[in-house]
mmCIF file of C-alpha atoms in Angstrom:
data_model
loop_
_atom_site.group_PDB
_atom_site.id
_atom_site.type_symbol
_atom_site.label_atom_id
_atom_site.label_comp_id
_atom_site.label_asym_id
_atom_site.label_seq_id
_atom_site.Cartn_x
_atom_site.Cartn_y
_atom_site.Cartn_z
ATOM 1 C CA MET L 1 23.681 -52.993 21.355
ATOM 2 C CA ASN L 2 21.323 -54.655 24.298
ATOM 3 C CA PRO L 3 18.249 -55.469 23.684
ATOM 4 C CA GLN L 4 16.697 -53.012 26.565
ATOM 5 C CA LEU L 5 18.361 -50.302 24.791
ATOM 6 C CA ARG L 6 17.661 -51.781 21.090
ATOM 7 C CA ARG L 7 13.596 -51.732 22.282
ATOM 8 C CA THR L 8 13.841 -48.034 23.662
ATOM 9 C CA VAL L 9 15.910 -46.877 20.786
ATOM 10 C CA GLY L 10 13.093 -48.489 18.492
ATOM 11 C CA LEU L 11 10.271 -47.106 20.100
ATOM 12 C CA THR L 12 11.153 -43.429 20.011
ATOM 13 C CA CYS L 13 11.935 -43.940 16.103
ATOM 14 C CA ALA L 14 8.381 -45.198 15.913
ATOM 15 C CA PHE L 15 7.054 -42.337 18.275
ATOM 16 C CA ILE L 16 8.990 -39.519 16.461
ATOM 17 C CA ALA L 17 8.045 -41.278 12.663
ATOM 18 C CA ALA L 18 4.339 -41.068 14.322
ATOM 19 C CA VAL L 19 4.055 -37.394 15.294
ATOM 20 C CA LEU L 20 5.774 -36.424 11.994
ATOM 21 C CA LEU L 21 3.074 -38.702 9.953
ATOM 22 C CA CYS L 22 0.047 -36.847 12.417
ATOM 23 C CA ALA L 23 2.178 -33.391 11.804
ATOM 24 C CA ALA L 24 2.208 -33.931 7.919
ATOM 25 C CA ALA L 25 -1.621 -35.290 7.355
ATOM 26 C CA SER L 26 -3.080 -32.374 9.385
ATOM 27 C CA SER L 27 -4.574 -29.521 8.048
ATOM 28 C CA ARG L 28 -2.682 -26.096 8.052
ATOM 29 C CA TRP L 29 -5.967 -24.678 10.079
ATOM 30 C CA ASP L 30 -4.998 -27.108 12.405
ATOM 31 C CA ARG L 31 -2.358 -24.835 14.138
ATOM 32 C CA VAL L 32 -4.634 -21.750 14.100
ATOM 33 C CA PRO L 33 -5.215 -20.880 17.927
ATOM 34 C CA ALA L 34 -9.117 -21.328 18.853
ATOM 35 C CA LYS L 35 -9.218 -17.245 18.927
ATOM 36 C CA ASP L 36 -7.977 -16.562 15.900
ATOM 37 C CA HIS L 37 -10.086 -19.262 14.353
ATOM 38 C CA ALA L 38 -13.176 -18.130 15.636
ATOM 39 C CA ARG L 39 -12.786 -14.379 14.875
ATOM 40 C CA THR L 40 -15.108 -13.080 11.822
ATOM 41 C CA ASN L 41 -14.275 -10.478 9.228
ATOM 42 C CA PRO L 42 -15.782 -7.176 10.703
ATOM 43 C CA LEU L 43 -15.054 -5.871 6.824
ATOM 44 C CA ALA L 44 -17.085 -8.806 5.285
ATOM 45 C CA ALA L 45 -20.190 -6.865 4.371
ATOM 46 C CA HIS L 46 -18.227 -3.239 3.807
ATOM 47 C CA PRO L 47 -19.122 -2.443 0.053
ATOM 48 C CA GLU L 48 -15.484 -1.643 -0.789
ATOM 49 C CA SER L 49 -13.962 -4.484 0.776
ATOM 50 C CA ILE L 50 -13.869 -6.214 -2.462
ATOM 51 C CA SER L 51 -12.336 -4.112 -4.626
ATOM 52 C CA ALA L 52 -9.675 -2.603 -2.298
ATOM 53 C CA GLY L 53 -9.028 -6.563 -1.432
ATOM 54 C CA ALA L 54 -8.403 -6.984 -5.210
ATOM 55 C CA LEU L 55 -6.257 -3.822 -5.644
ATOM 56 C CA ILE L 56 -4.019 -5.086 -1.940
ATOM 57 C CA TYR L 57 -3.805 -8.710 -3.943
ATOM 58 C CA LYS L 58 -2.699 -6.967 -7.041
ATOM 59 C CA GLU L 59 -0.064 -4.957 -5.402
ATOM 60 C CA HIS L 60 1.200 -7.737 -3.019
ATOM 61 C CA CYS L 61 0.171 -11.411 -3.679
ATOM 62 C CA GLU L 62 -0.393 -11.297 -7.671
ATOM 63 C CA GLN L 63 3.382 -11.649 -8.381
ATOM 64 C CA CYS L 64 3.365 -15.234 -6.863
ATOM 65 C CA HIS L 65 0.217 -16.357 -6.977
ATOM 66 C CA LYS L 66 -0.861 -15.010 -10.581
ATOM 67 C CA SER L 67 -3.703 -12.438 -11.599
ATOM 68 C CA ASP L 68 -5.789 -15.787 -11.590
ATOM 69 C CA ALA L 69 -4.830 -16.596 -8.247
ATOM 70 C CA THR L 70 -4.083 -20.329 -9.665
ATOM 71 C CA GLY L 71 -0.480 -20.143 -8.770
ATOM 72 C CA ASP L 72 2.090 -22.201 -10.751
ATOM 73 C CA GLY L 73 1.035 -25.704 -9.454
ATOM 74 C CA HIS L 74 4.395 -26.147 -7.189
ATOM 75 C CA LYS L 75 5.741 -23.695 -4.548
ATOM 76 C CA LYS L 76 3.141 -20.425 -5.313
ATOM 77 C CA PRO L 77 -0.112 -22.698 -4.634
ATOM 78 C CA SER L 78 -3.380 -21.774 -6.204
ATOM 79 C CA LEU L 79 -5.829 -19.992 -4.075
ATOM 80 C CA ARG L 80 -8.722 -21.273 -5.833
ATOM 81 C CA THR L 81 -8.903 -25.039 -3.198
ATOM 82 C CA ASP L 82 -10.801 -26.859 -0.688
ATOM 83 C CA ARG L 83 -8.636 -25.934 1.798
ATOM 84 C CA ILE L 84 -9.550 -22.263 1.414
ATOM 85 C CA LYS L 85 -13.022 -23.078 1.131
ATOM 86 C CA SER L 86 -12.940 -24.908 4.292
ATOM 87 C CA ALA L 87 -11.014 -22.345 6.348
ATOM 88 C CA THR L 88 -12.352 -19.673 8.799
ATOM 89 C CA ASP L 89 -11.882 -15.903 7.721
ATOM 90 C CA GLY L 90 -9.841 -16.008 10.923
ATOM 91 C CA ASP L 91 -7.759 -18.548 9.888
ATOM 92 C CA LEU L 92 -7.467 -16.772 6.304
ATOM 93 C CA GLU L 93 -6.162 -13.540 8.602
ATOM 94 C CA TRP L 94 -4.284 -15.230 10.752
ATOM 95 C CA PHE L 95 -2.390 -17.458 7.809
ATOM 96 C CA LEU L 96 -1.717 -14.106 6.199
ATOM 97 C CA ARG L 97 -0.232 -12.446 9.190
ATOM 98 C CA GLN L 98 2.062 -15.263 10.236
ATOM 99 C CA GLY L 99 2.870 -16.233 6.632
ATOM 100 C CA ASP L 100 5.109 -19.583 6.129
ATOM 101 C CA LEU L 101 8.566 -18.477 5.868
ATOM 102 C CA ALA L 102 9.966 -21.758 5.738
ATOM 103 C CA HIS L 103 8.054 -22.440 2.403
ATOM 104 C CA GLY L 104 8.214 -19.227 1.006
ATOM 105 C CA MET L 105 5.013 -17.026 2.327
ATOM 106 C CA PRO L 106 6.390 -14.361 3.529
ATOM 107 C CA SER L 107 4.243 -12.430 6.589
ATOM 108 C CA TRP L 108 2.059 -10.199 5.915
ATOM 109 C CA SER L 109 1.657 -8.872 9.327
ATOM 110 C CA SER L 110 3.279 -5.455 7.870
ATOM 111 C CA LEU L 111 -0.044 -4.806 6.305
ATOM 112 C CA PRO L 112 -2.385 -2.799 8.273
ATOM 113 C CA GLN L 113 -5.011 -5.401 9.795
ATOM 114 C CA ALA L 114 -7.968 -3.755 7.838
ATOM 115 C CA GLN L 115 -6.232 -4.452 4.804
ATOM 116 C CA ARG L 116 -5.849 -8.120 5.560
ATOM 117 C CA TRP L 117 -9.609 -8.551 6.250
ATOM 118 C CA GLN L 118 -10.168 -6.542 2.635
ATOM 119 C CA LEU L 119 -7.877 -9.112 1.396
ATOM 120 C CA VAL L 120 -9.783 -12.330 2.990
ATOM 121 C CA THR L 121 -12.750 -10.743 1.577
ATOM 122 C CA PHE L 122 -11.728 -10.577 -1.950
ATOM 123 C CA LEU L 123 -10.392 -14.213 -1.030
ATOM 124 C CA ARG L 124 -13.532 -15.155 -0.130
ATOM 125 C CA SER L 125 -15.312 -13.102 -3.177
ATOM 126 C CA ILE L 126 -12.969 -15.443 -5.694
ATOM 127 C CA GLN L 127 -13.617 -18.924 -4.537
ATOM 128 C CA MET U 1 40.937 -3.766 -1.360
ATOM 129 C CA VAL U 2 39.036 -0.580 -3.011
ATOM 130 C CA ARG U 3 40.731 2.416 -4.321
ATOM 131 C CA SER U 4 38.809 5.496 -3.771
ATOM 132 C CA SER U 5 41.176 7.051 -6.195
ATOM 133 C CA HIS U 6 40.525 4.608 -9.082
ATOM 134 C CA LEU U 7 36.863 6.018 -9.405
ATOM 135 C CA SER U 8 36.853 9.469 -10.391
ATOM 136 C CA SER U 9 33.831 11.803 -10.276
ATOM 137 C CA PRO U 10 32.518 11.613 -13.909
ATOM 138 C CA ILE U 11 32.686 7.843 -14.175
ATOM 139 C CA PHE U 12 30.802 7.504 -10.641
ATOM 140 C CA SER U 13 28.090 10.160 -11.959
ATOM 141 C CA ARG U 14 27.847 8.082 -15.244
ATOM 142 C CA PHE U 15 27.309 4.902 -13.357
ATOM 143 C CA LEU U 16 24.774 6.505 -11.350
ATOM 144 C CA THR U 17 22.900 8.393 -14.447
ATOM 145 C CA ALA U 18 22.659 4.783 -16.169
ATOM 146 C CA PHE U 19 21.389 3.107 -12.845
ATOM 147 C CA LEU U 20 18.848 5.658 -12.371
ATOM 148 C CA LEU U 21 17.770 5.583 -15.940
ATOM 149 C CA ALA U 22 17.290 1.324 -15.888
ATOM 150 C CA SER U 23 15.683 1.654 -12.741
ATOM 151 C CA ALA U 24 12.970 3.795 -14.192
ATOM 152 C CA LEU U 25 12.419 1.370 -17.044
ATOM 153 C CA ILE U 26 12.241 -1.652 -15.673
ATOM 154 C CA PRO U 27 8.831 -2.817 -14.663
ATOM 155 C CA VAL U 28 8.652 -2.615 -10.710
ATOM 156 C CA LEU U 29 6.222 -3.136 -7.398
ATOM 157 C CA HIS U 30 5.518 -1.766 -4.618
ATOM 158 C CA ALA U 31 8.411 -1.945 -1.842
ATOM 159 C CA GLN U 32 6.552 -3.109 1.465
ATOM 160 C CA GLU U 33 9.279 -2.206 4.084
ATOM 161 C CA LYS U 34 9.192 0.624 6.516
ATOM 162 C CA PRO U 35 10.799 4.263 5.766
ATOM 163 C CA TYR U 36 13.543 4.274 7.996
ATOM 164 C CA PHE U 37 16.924 4.920 7.058
ATOM 165 C CA VAL U 38 18.930 3.540 9.956
ATOM 166 C CA THR U 39 16.785 1.562 11.907
ATOM 167 C CA TYR U 40 15.742 -2.044 10.775
ATOM 168 C CA SER U 41 12.508 -3.712 11.289
ATOM 169 C CA HIS U 42 11.661 -7.396 10.947
ATOM 170 C CA ASP U 43 11.064 -7.163 7.398
ATOM 171 C CA LEU U 44 12.502 -8.810 5.034
ATOM 172 C CA GLU U 45 12.796 -8.948 1.477
ATOM 173 C CA GLU U 46 9.846 -11.536 -0.569
ATOM 174 C CA PRO U 47 11.651 -14.264 -2.061
ATOM 175 C CA GLY U 48 12.844 -14.251 -5.296
ATOM 176 C CA ASN U 49 12.490 -10.244 -5.318
ATOM 177 C CA LEU U 50 15.177 -7.639 -5.579
ATOM 178 C CA GLU U 51 14.699 -4.607 -4.042
ATOM 179 C CA ILE U 52 16.683 -1.467 -5.360
ATOM 180 C CA GLU U 53 17.421 1.743 -3.385
ATOM 181 C CA THR U 54 19.031 4.486 -2.986
ATOM 182 C CA LYS U 55 19.887 6.444 0.409
ATOM 183 C CA THR U 56 21.053 9.924 0.339
ATOM 184 C CA ALA U 57 22.371 12.029 3.433
ATOM 185 C CA LEU U 58 23.174 15.794 2.820
ATOM 186 C CA GLY U 59 24.971 17.581 6.104
ATOM 187 C CA ARG U 60 27.279 20.136 6.745
ATOM 188 C CA PRO U 61 29.393 19.274 9.722
ATOM 189 C CA ALA U 62 30.957 22.514 11.434
ATOM 190 C CA ASP U 63 33.481 25.005 9.982
ATOM 191 C CA SER U 64 33.303 22.344 7.130
ATOM 192 C CA HIS U 65 31.999 22.164 3.425
ATOM 193 C CA HIS U 66 28.310 20.632 2.722
ATOM 194 C CA TYR U 67 28.510 17.178 1.675
ATOM 195 C CA GLY U 68 26.154 14.641 -0.002
ATOM 196 C CA ALA U 69 26.327 10.890 0.299
ATOM 197 C CA LEU U 70 24.569 8.698 -1.916
ATOM 198 C CA ALA U 71 24.275 4.745 -0.610
ATOM 199 C CA THR U 72 23.087 2.280 -3.212
ATOM 200 C CA GLU U 73 21.248 -0.788 -2.210
ATOM 201 C CA LEU U 74 20.587 -4.374 -4.020
ATOM 202 C CA GLU U 75 18.468 -6.461 -1.455
ATOM 203 C CA TYR U 76 17.429 -9.937 -2.398
ATOM 204 C CA GLY U 77 15.317 -12.161 -0.625
ATOM 205 C CA VAL U 78 17.149 -15.536 -0.892
ATOM 206 C CA THR U 79 14.553 -17.410 1.467
ATOM 207 C CA GLY U 80 11.485 -16.407 3.195
ATOM 208 C CA TRP U 81 13.771 -16.013 6.602
ATOM 209 C CA TRP U 82 16.989 -14.480 4.928
ATOM 210 C CA THR U 83 17.985 -11.669 2.833
ATOM 211 C CA SER U 84 21.243 -10.851 1.684
ATOM 212 C CA GLU U 85 22.099 -7.046 0.581
ATOM 213 C CA LEU U 86 25.210 -5.196 -1.053
ATOM 214 C CA TYR U 87 25.535 -1.869 -0.591
ATOM 215 C CA LEU U 88 28.109 0.118 -3.031
ATOM 216 C CA ASP U 89 29.017 4.162 -1.444
ATOM 217 C CA GLY U 90 29.796 7.469 -2.336
ATOM 218 C CA GLN U 91 30.194 10.831 -1.567
ATOM 219 C CA THR U 92 30.727 14.286 -3.035
ATOM 220 C CA THR U 93 31.983 17.391 -0.584
ATOM 221 C CA GLY U 94 32.235 20.836 -1.780
ATOM 222 C CA GLN U 95 34.706 22.212 -2.758
ATOM 223 C CA GLU U 96 36.830 18.692 -2.442
ATOM 224 C CA SER U 97 35.833 15.944 -4.384
ATOM 225 C CA THR U 98 33.651 13.225 -5.188
ATOM 226 C CA LEU U 99 34.531 9.814 -4.591
ATOM 227 C CA PHE U 100 33.618 5.803 -4.435
ATOM 228 C CA THR U 101 33.995 5.379 -0.875
ATOM 229 C CA GLY U 102 33.473 1.077 -0.155
ATOM 230 C CA PHE U 103 31.243 -1.458 -0.256
ATOM 231 C CA ARG U 104 29.524 -3.109 2.711
ATOM 232 C CA LEU U 105 27.940 -7.247 2.328
ATOM 233 C CA GLU U 106 25.497 -8.056 4.577
ATOM 234 C CA ASN U 107 22.667 -10.685 5.829
ATOM 235 C CA ARG U 108 19.671 -10.712 7.855
ATOM 236 C CA PHE U 109 18.132 -13.412 8.842
ATOM 237 C CA ARG U 110 15.044 -14.611 10.957
ATOM 238 C CA PRO U 111 15.898 -17.362 13.584
ATOM 239 C CA LEU U 112 11.902 -17.818 14.654
ATOM 240 C CA MET U 113 9.397 -18.536 12.065
ATOM 241 C CA ARG U 114 6.232 -17.339 13.470
ATOM 242 C CA GLU U 115 5.325 -13.923 14.033
ATOM 243 C CA HIS U 116 5.497 -13.309 18.132
ATOM 244 C CA TRP U 117 4.785 -10.319 20.350
ATOM 245 C CA ILE U 118 8.542 -9.081 20.056
ATOM 246 C CA ASN U 119 10.367 -10.418 16.700
ATOM 247 C CA PRO U 120 14.091 -10.804 16.548
ATOM 248 C CA VAL U 121 16.235 -10.644 13.565
ATOM 249 C CA LEU U 122 20.019 -11.206 13.356
ATOM 250 C CA TYR U 123 21.832 -9.203 10.974
ATOM 251 C CA ILE U 124 25.852 -9.575 9.626
ATOM 252 C CA GLU U 125 27.535 -7.159 7.853
ATOM 253 C CA TYR U 126 31.023 -6.901 6.242
ATOM 254 C CA GLU U 127 32.441 -3.003 5.338
ATOM 255 C CA ASN U 128 35.272 -2.697 3.267
ATOM 256 C CA ILE U 129 35.053 1.298 3.118
ATOM 257 C CA THR U 130 37.648 4.399 3.402
ATOM 258 C CA GLY U 131 37.786 6.938 5.972
ATOM 259 C CA ALA U 132 35.866 9.152 3.559
ATOM 260 C CA ASP U 133 32.856 7.295 3.938
ATOM 261 C CA LYS U 134 29.786 10.395 5.270
ATOM 262 C CA ASN U 135 26.445 8.447 4.641
ATOM 263 C CA MET U 136 26.080 7.493 8.562
ATOM 264 C CA LEU U 137 24.065 4.377 7.965
ATOM 265 C CA GLU U 138 25.018 3.795 11.832
ATOM 266 C CA VAL U 139 26.551 5.817 13.928
ATOM 267 C CA VAL U 140 28.213 3.946 16.958
ATOM 268 C CA GLY U 141 31.150 4.410 19.304
ATOM 269 C CA HIS U 142 32.508 8.028 19.357
ATOM 270 C CA ASP U 143 31.557 8.919 15.658
ATOM 271 C CA GLY U 144 31.028 12.289 15.498
ATOM 272 C CA GLN U 145 30.328 15.384 13.402
ATOM 273 C CA GLY U 146 34.646 16.364 13.644
ATOM 274 C CA ASP U 147 34.897 12.529 11.677
ATOM 275 C CA LEU U 148 32.504 14.370 8.771
ATOM 276 C CA ALA U 149 34.806 17.631 8.731
ATOM 277 C CA GLU U 150 38.372 15.951 7.680
ATOM 278 C CA PRO U 151 39.302 16.461 4.490
ATOM 279 C CA ASN U 152 38.509 13.891 1.375
ATOM 280 C CA ASP U 153 42.296 14.094 0.515
ATOM 281 C CA ASP U 154 42.983 12.479 4.127
ATOM 282 C CA THR U 155 40.375 9.839 4.831
ATOM 283 C CA ARG U 156 40.258 8.381 1.481
ATOM 284 C CA GLU U 157 43.726 6.757 2.558
ATOM 285 C CA GLU U 158 41.875 5.517 5.634
ATOM 286 C CA HIS U 159 40.828 1.570 4.829
ATOM 287 C CA GLU U 160 38.268 0.266 6.869
ATOM 288 C CA HIS U 161 37.397 -3.840 6.972
ATOM 289 C CA GLU U 162 34.598 -4.048 9.801
ATOM 290 C CA ALA U 163 32.259 -6.589 11.206
ATOM 291 C CA GLU U 164 29.070 -5.240 12.218
ATOM 292 C CA LEU U 165 26.453 -7.004 14.189
ATOM 293 C CA LYS U 166 22.909 -6.336 14.800
ATOM 294 C CA LEU U 167 20.180 -7.668 17.553
ATOM 295 C CA ILE U 168 17.121 -6.283 15.741
ATOM 296 C CA LEU U 169 13.519 -6.248 17.699
ATOM 297 C CA SER U 170 10.594 -5.390 15.890
ATOM 298 C CA SER U 171 6.609 -5.371 16.739
ATOM 299 C CA ASN U 172 4.073 -5.121 14.696
ATOM 300 C CA VAL U 173 0.642 -3.761 17.499
ATOM 301 C CA ARG U 174 -1.926 -2.062 16.120
ATOM 302 C CA ASP U 175 -0.691 -1.147 13.237
ATOM 303 C CA TRP U 176 2.127 0.479 14.475
ATOM 304 C CA ASN U 177 5.996 -0.927 14.002
ATOM 305 C CA ILE U 178 8.218 -0.467 16.671
ATOM 306 C CA SER U 179 12.128 -1.515 16.199
ATOM 307 C CA GLU U 180 14.334 -1.548 18.278
ATOM 308 C CA ASN U 181 18.414 -2.349 16.822
ATOM 309 C CA PHE U 182 21.738 -2.895 19.235
ATOM 310 C CA ILE U 183 24.918 -2.277 17.312
ATOM 311 C CA ALA U 184 27.974 -3.945 17.556
ATOM 312 C CA GLU U 185 30.765 -3.206 15.179
ATOM 313 C CA LYS U 186 34.491 -4.107 15.326
ATOM 314 C CA ASN U 187 37.145 -2.866 13.099
ATOM 315 C CA LEU U 188 39.364 -5.603 11.760
ATOM 316 C CA GLY U 189 42.344 -3.761 12.280
ATOM 317 C CA HIS U 190 42.650 -4.158 16.014
ATOM 318 C CA GLU U 191 40.501 -1.609 17.399
ATOM 319 C CA PRO U 192 38.154 -2.170 19.801
ATOM 320 C CA TRP U 193 34.309 -2.953 19.922
ATOM 321 C CA GLU U 194 32.133 -0.168 19.354
ATOM 322 C CA PHE U 195 28.742 -0.336 20.278
ATOM 323 C CA GLY U 196 25.312 1.814 18.692
ATOM 324 C CA TYR U 197 21.417 1.612 18.667
ATOM 325 C CA ALA U 198 18.574 2.721 16.266
ATOM 326 C CA LEU U 199 15.038 2.990 17.089
ATOM 327 C CA GLY U 200 11.857 3.401 14.789
ATOM 328 C CA ILE U 201 8.106 4.130 15.082
ATOM 329 C CA ALA U 202 5.829 4.041 11.673
ATOM 330 C CA ARG U 203 2.452 3.866 11.193
ATOM 331 C CA PRO U 204 0.507 4.136 7.990
ATOM 332 C CA LEU U 205 -1.822 7.461 8.042
ATOM 333 C CA ARG U 206 -4.703 5.575 6.724
ATOM 334 C CA THR U 207 -4.870 1.594 7.581
ATOM 335 C CA LEU U 208 -8.237 0.722 5.222
ATOM 336 C CA GLY U 209 -7.911 0.248 1.593
ATOM 337 C CA SER U 210 -9.534 2.953 -0.328
ATOM 338 C CA GLY U 211 -9.989 0.548 -3.723
ATOM 339 C CA LYS U 212 -9.422 2.682 -5.995
ATOM 340 C CA PRO U 213 -5.879 3.124 -7.743
ATOM 341 C CA CYS U 214 -4.839 6.820 -5.961
ATOM 342 C CA ILE U 215 -1.183 8.966 -4.958
ATOM 343 C CA PHE U 216 -2.099 11.121 -3.083
ATOM 344 C CA CYS U 217 -4.659 9.154 -0.471
ATOM 345 C CA LEU U 218 -3.401 8.821 3.222
ATOM 346 C CA GLU U 219 -2.844 5.163 2.465
ATOM 347 C CA LYS U 220 -0.060 5.839 0.605
ATOM 348 C CA PHE U 221 1.642 7.512 3.282
ATOM 349 C CA THR U 222 3.475 6.163 6.778
ATOM 350 C CA GLY U 223 4.795 8.774 8.955
ATOM 351 C CA GLY U 224 7.091 8.006 12.005
ATOM 352 C CA ALA U 225 10.399 9.208 13.883
ATOM 353 C CA GLU U 226 13.687 7.100 14.219
ATOM 354 C CA MET U 227 16.567 8.231 17.003
ATOM 355 C CA TYR U 228 19.927 6.929 16.529
ATOM 356 C CA GLY U 229 23.264 7.098 18.270
ATOM 357 C CA GLY U 230 26.846 5.957 19.294
ATOM 358 C CA LEU U 231 27.242 4.295 23.043
ATOM 359 C CA GLY U 232 31.264 4.209 23.030
ATOM 360 C CA ASP U 233 33.298 1.601 22.850
ATOM 361 C CA VAL U 234 34.130 -1.818 25.077
ATOM 362 C CA ALA U 235 36.511 0.197 26.546
ATOM 363 C CA SER U 236 34.168 3.118 27.629
ATOM 364 C CA LEU U 237 30.850 2.451 27.248
ATOM 365 C CA THR U 238 29.311 5.872 27.523
ATOM 366 C CA LEU U 239 27.180 8.539 25.993
ATOM 367 C CA ALA U 240 30.019 11.411 26.553
ATOM 368 C CA ASP U 241 31.674 11.991 23.423
ATOM 369 C CA THR U 242 28.704 10.318 21.344
ATOM 370 C CA SER U 243 26.500 11.645 19.183
ATOM 371 C CA HIS U 244 22.754 11.339 18.913
ATOM 372 C CA TYR U 245 19.995 12.264 16.141
ATOM 373 C CA ILE U 246 16.375 12.140 16.276
ATOM 374 C CA ALA U 247 14.320 12.235 12.787
ATOM 375 C CA PRO U 248 11.105 12.572 11.729
ATOM 376 C CA ILE U 249 10.427 10.331 8.673
ATOM 377 C CA ILE U 250 7.958 10.189 6.082
ATOM 378 C CA GLY U 251 7.339 7.790 3.722
ATOM 379 C CA TRP U 252 5.402 7.889 0.126
ATOM 380 C CA GLN U 253 4.184 4.505 -1.674
ATOM 381 C CA LEU U 254 4.179 5.363 -5.420
ATOM 382 C CA PRO U 255 3.097 3.281 -8.408
ATOM 383 C CA LYS U 256 6.843 2.834 -9.509
ATOM 384 C CA GLY U 257 8.210 2.729 -5.988
ATOM 385 C CA ARG U 258 8.508 4.270 -2.335
ATOM 386 C CA PHE U 259 9.812 7.913 -1.740
ATOM 387 C CA SER U 260 10.889 8.813 2.035
ATOM 388 C CA PHE U 261 12.159 11.456 3.364
ATOM 389 C CA SER U 262 13.401 12.649 6.824
ATOM 390 C CA THR U 263 15.502 15.437 8.409
ATOM 391 C CA GLY U 264 17.510 14.293 11.308
ATOM 392 C CA PHE U 265 18.291 16.732 14.023
ATOM 393 C CA GLY U 266 21.397 16.618 15.751
ATOM 394 C CA LEU U 267 20.450 16.133 19.746
ATOM 395 C CA ASN U 268 24.133 17.669 21.111
ATOM 396 C CA SER U 269 27.431 19.142 19.797
ATOM 397 C CA ASN U 270 29.182 16.403 19.130
ATOM 398 C CA SER U 271 26.134 15.683 16.508
ATOM 399 C CA LEU U 272 25.504 17.577 12.947
ATOM 400 C CA ASP U 273 23.182 20.294 13.374
ATOM 401 C CA ARG U 274 20.816 18.492 10.633
ATOM 402 C CA VAL U 275 21.201 15.687 8.479
ATOM 403 C CA TYR U 276 18.691 15.349 5.948
ATOM 404 C CA ARG U 277 17.645 12.898 4.248
ATOM 405 C CA ILE U 278 16.022 11.101 0.871
ATOM 406 C CA GLY U 279 15.262 7.713 -0.070
ATOM 407 C CA TRP U 280 14.222 6.088 -3.095
ATOM 408 C CA ALA U 281 13.031 2.136 -3.809
ATOM 409 C CA SER U 282 12.126 0.197 -6.039
ATOM 410 C CA GLU U 283 10.904 -3.313 -5.856
ATOM 411 C CA LEU U 284 11.966 -5.992 -9.328
ATOM 412 C CA PRO U 285 9.608 -8.913 -8.776
ATOM 413 C CA GLN U 286 10.813 -12.401 -9.232
ATOM 414 C CA ILE U 287 13.900 -11.983 -10.845
ATOM 415 C CA GLY U 288 14.990 -15.525 -10.246
ATOM 416 C CA SER U 289 12.422 -16.550 -12.538
ATOM 417 C CA TRP U 290 13.098 -14.417 -15.118
ATOM 418 C CA PHE U 291 16.875 -16.275 -15.403
ATOM 419 C CA ARG U 292 15.224 -19.720 -15.258
ATOM 420 C CA ARG U 293 12.118 -18.665 -18.203
ATOM 421 C CA ASN U 294 14.447 -16.824 -20.502
ATOM 422 C CA GLY U 295 17.343 -19.894 -19.402
ATOM 423 C CA GLY U 296 14.209 -22.477 -20.766
ATOM 424 C CA THR U 297 13.057 -20.757 -23.977
ATOM 425 C CA ARG U 298 16.787 -21.064 -25.779
#
């Protein structure tokens, strides 16, 4: 391989590695669009939101994340973490809507939006 | 090859009874999918969960006997983007016979990992069924009520090996689900490609959770409609001599599963006047971990 081609290939590999490292190091919430990140929970002050969110959690989330939301420590993570605490309500609603299909978290876009906000209220209450 | 004559009606009914009893006794979760019978949305099975669903179709072709067809579906979430299913089909026709009519293996894949305005799903299916199958899980080509009126003794001998492809497009917009399916089916016995379509729209009757466990509250019900029919084949892509249906649907989320019902109305003379559909779905959570747990404690 001629030296110039070798240098080009080397630089390309280094660039790809740097991009992958940056992606791995960035928080999940960095991917949330600014518009979604800034959204506030319209049901945060609704008196029945926590109990409604708890019921939705029991029906759809508890099977993986456990009744105390501590997960299994492996593929089904705890929901009582600094990462959840540091997220905005908009981040959490966006993540519930999108899921993370590549890592086993289903998209909950099939739930009505109001119920996703109730779930966010419940998740806030258990932190 | 499945020989329908080997499975007489008492065996089939015993199998069904045992299966339904087992389904009633196993702890289950709510199945979250839409109450469509023919249309697919982009909802996939949650990874590790097994959904058991039965779909019954009841109809009567003109100048023929009433029939009831049962499809039992086992749907497993392999990953977040891949769902695999096995269907076992049967039917009973008044004054004729009860038959096991074959099986179907299908897989659905979501190529895009994010939620978009329109979410595509790729569907691929292999069918090994007899000509006596009356489940109408899709309507393609020039399918019509004449096919459903033929005597079981004749159609049970016709074995069909078919491949079916679907492009599923689905959107969730303001709590409405809107789904469009484009179907291409090929009998592997040197017959032409046949085409069909299915469209569905559905919405929960109440979107806000009440916060109280309830059975009859509106948030447990989903209403909607679906429309489906054939589009001819590769030699004649046409609406002529095809059948079409429109069917209001209702889904009811119960503590042990999901019940759904629809009445399909035939839209032309080639269609059945009416076809009634009844569905029941239960979800067994994380069955993969059951096996792992049991294996680990031995």
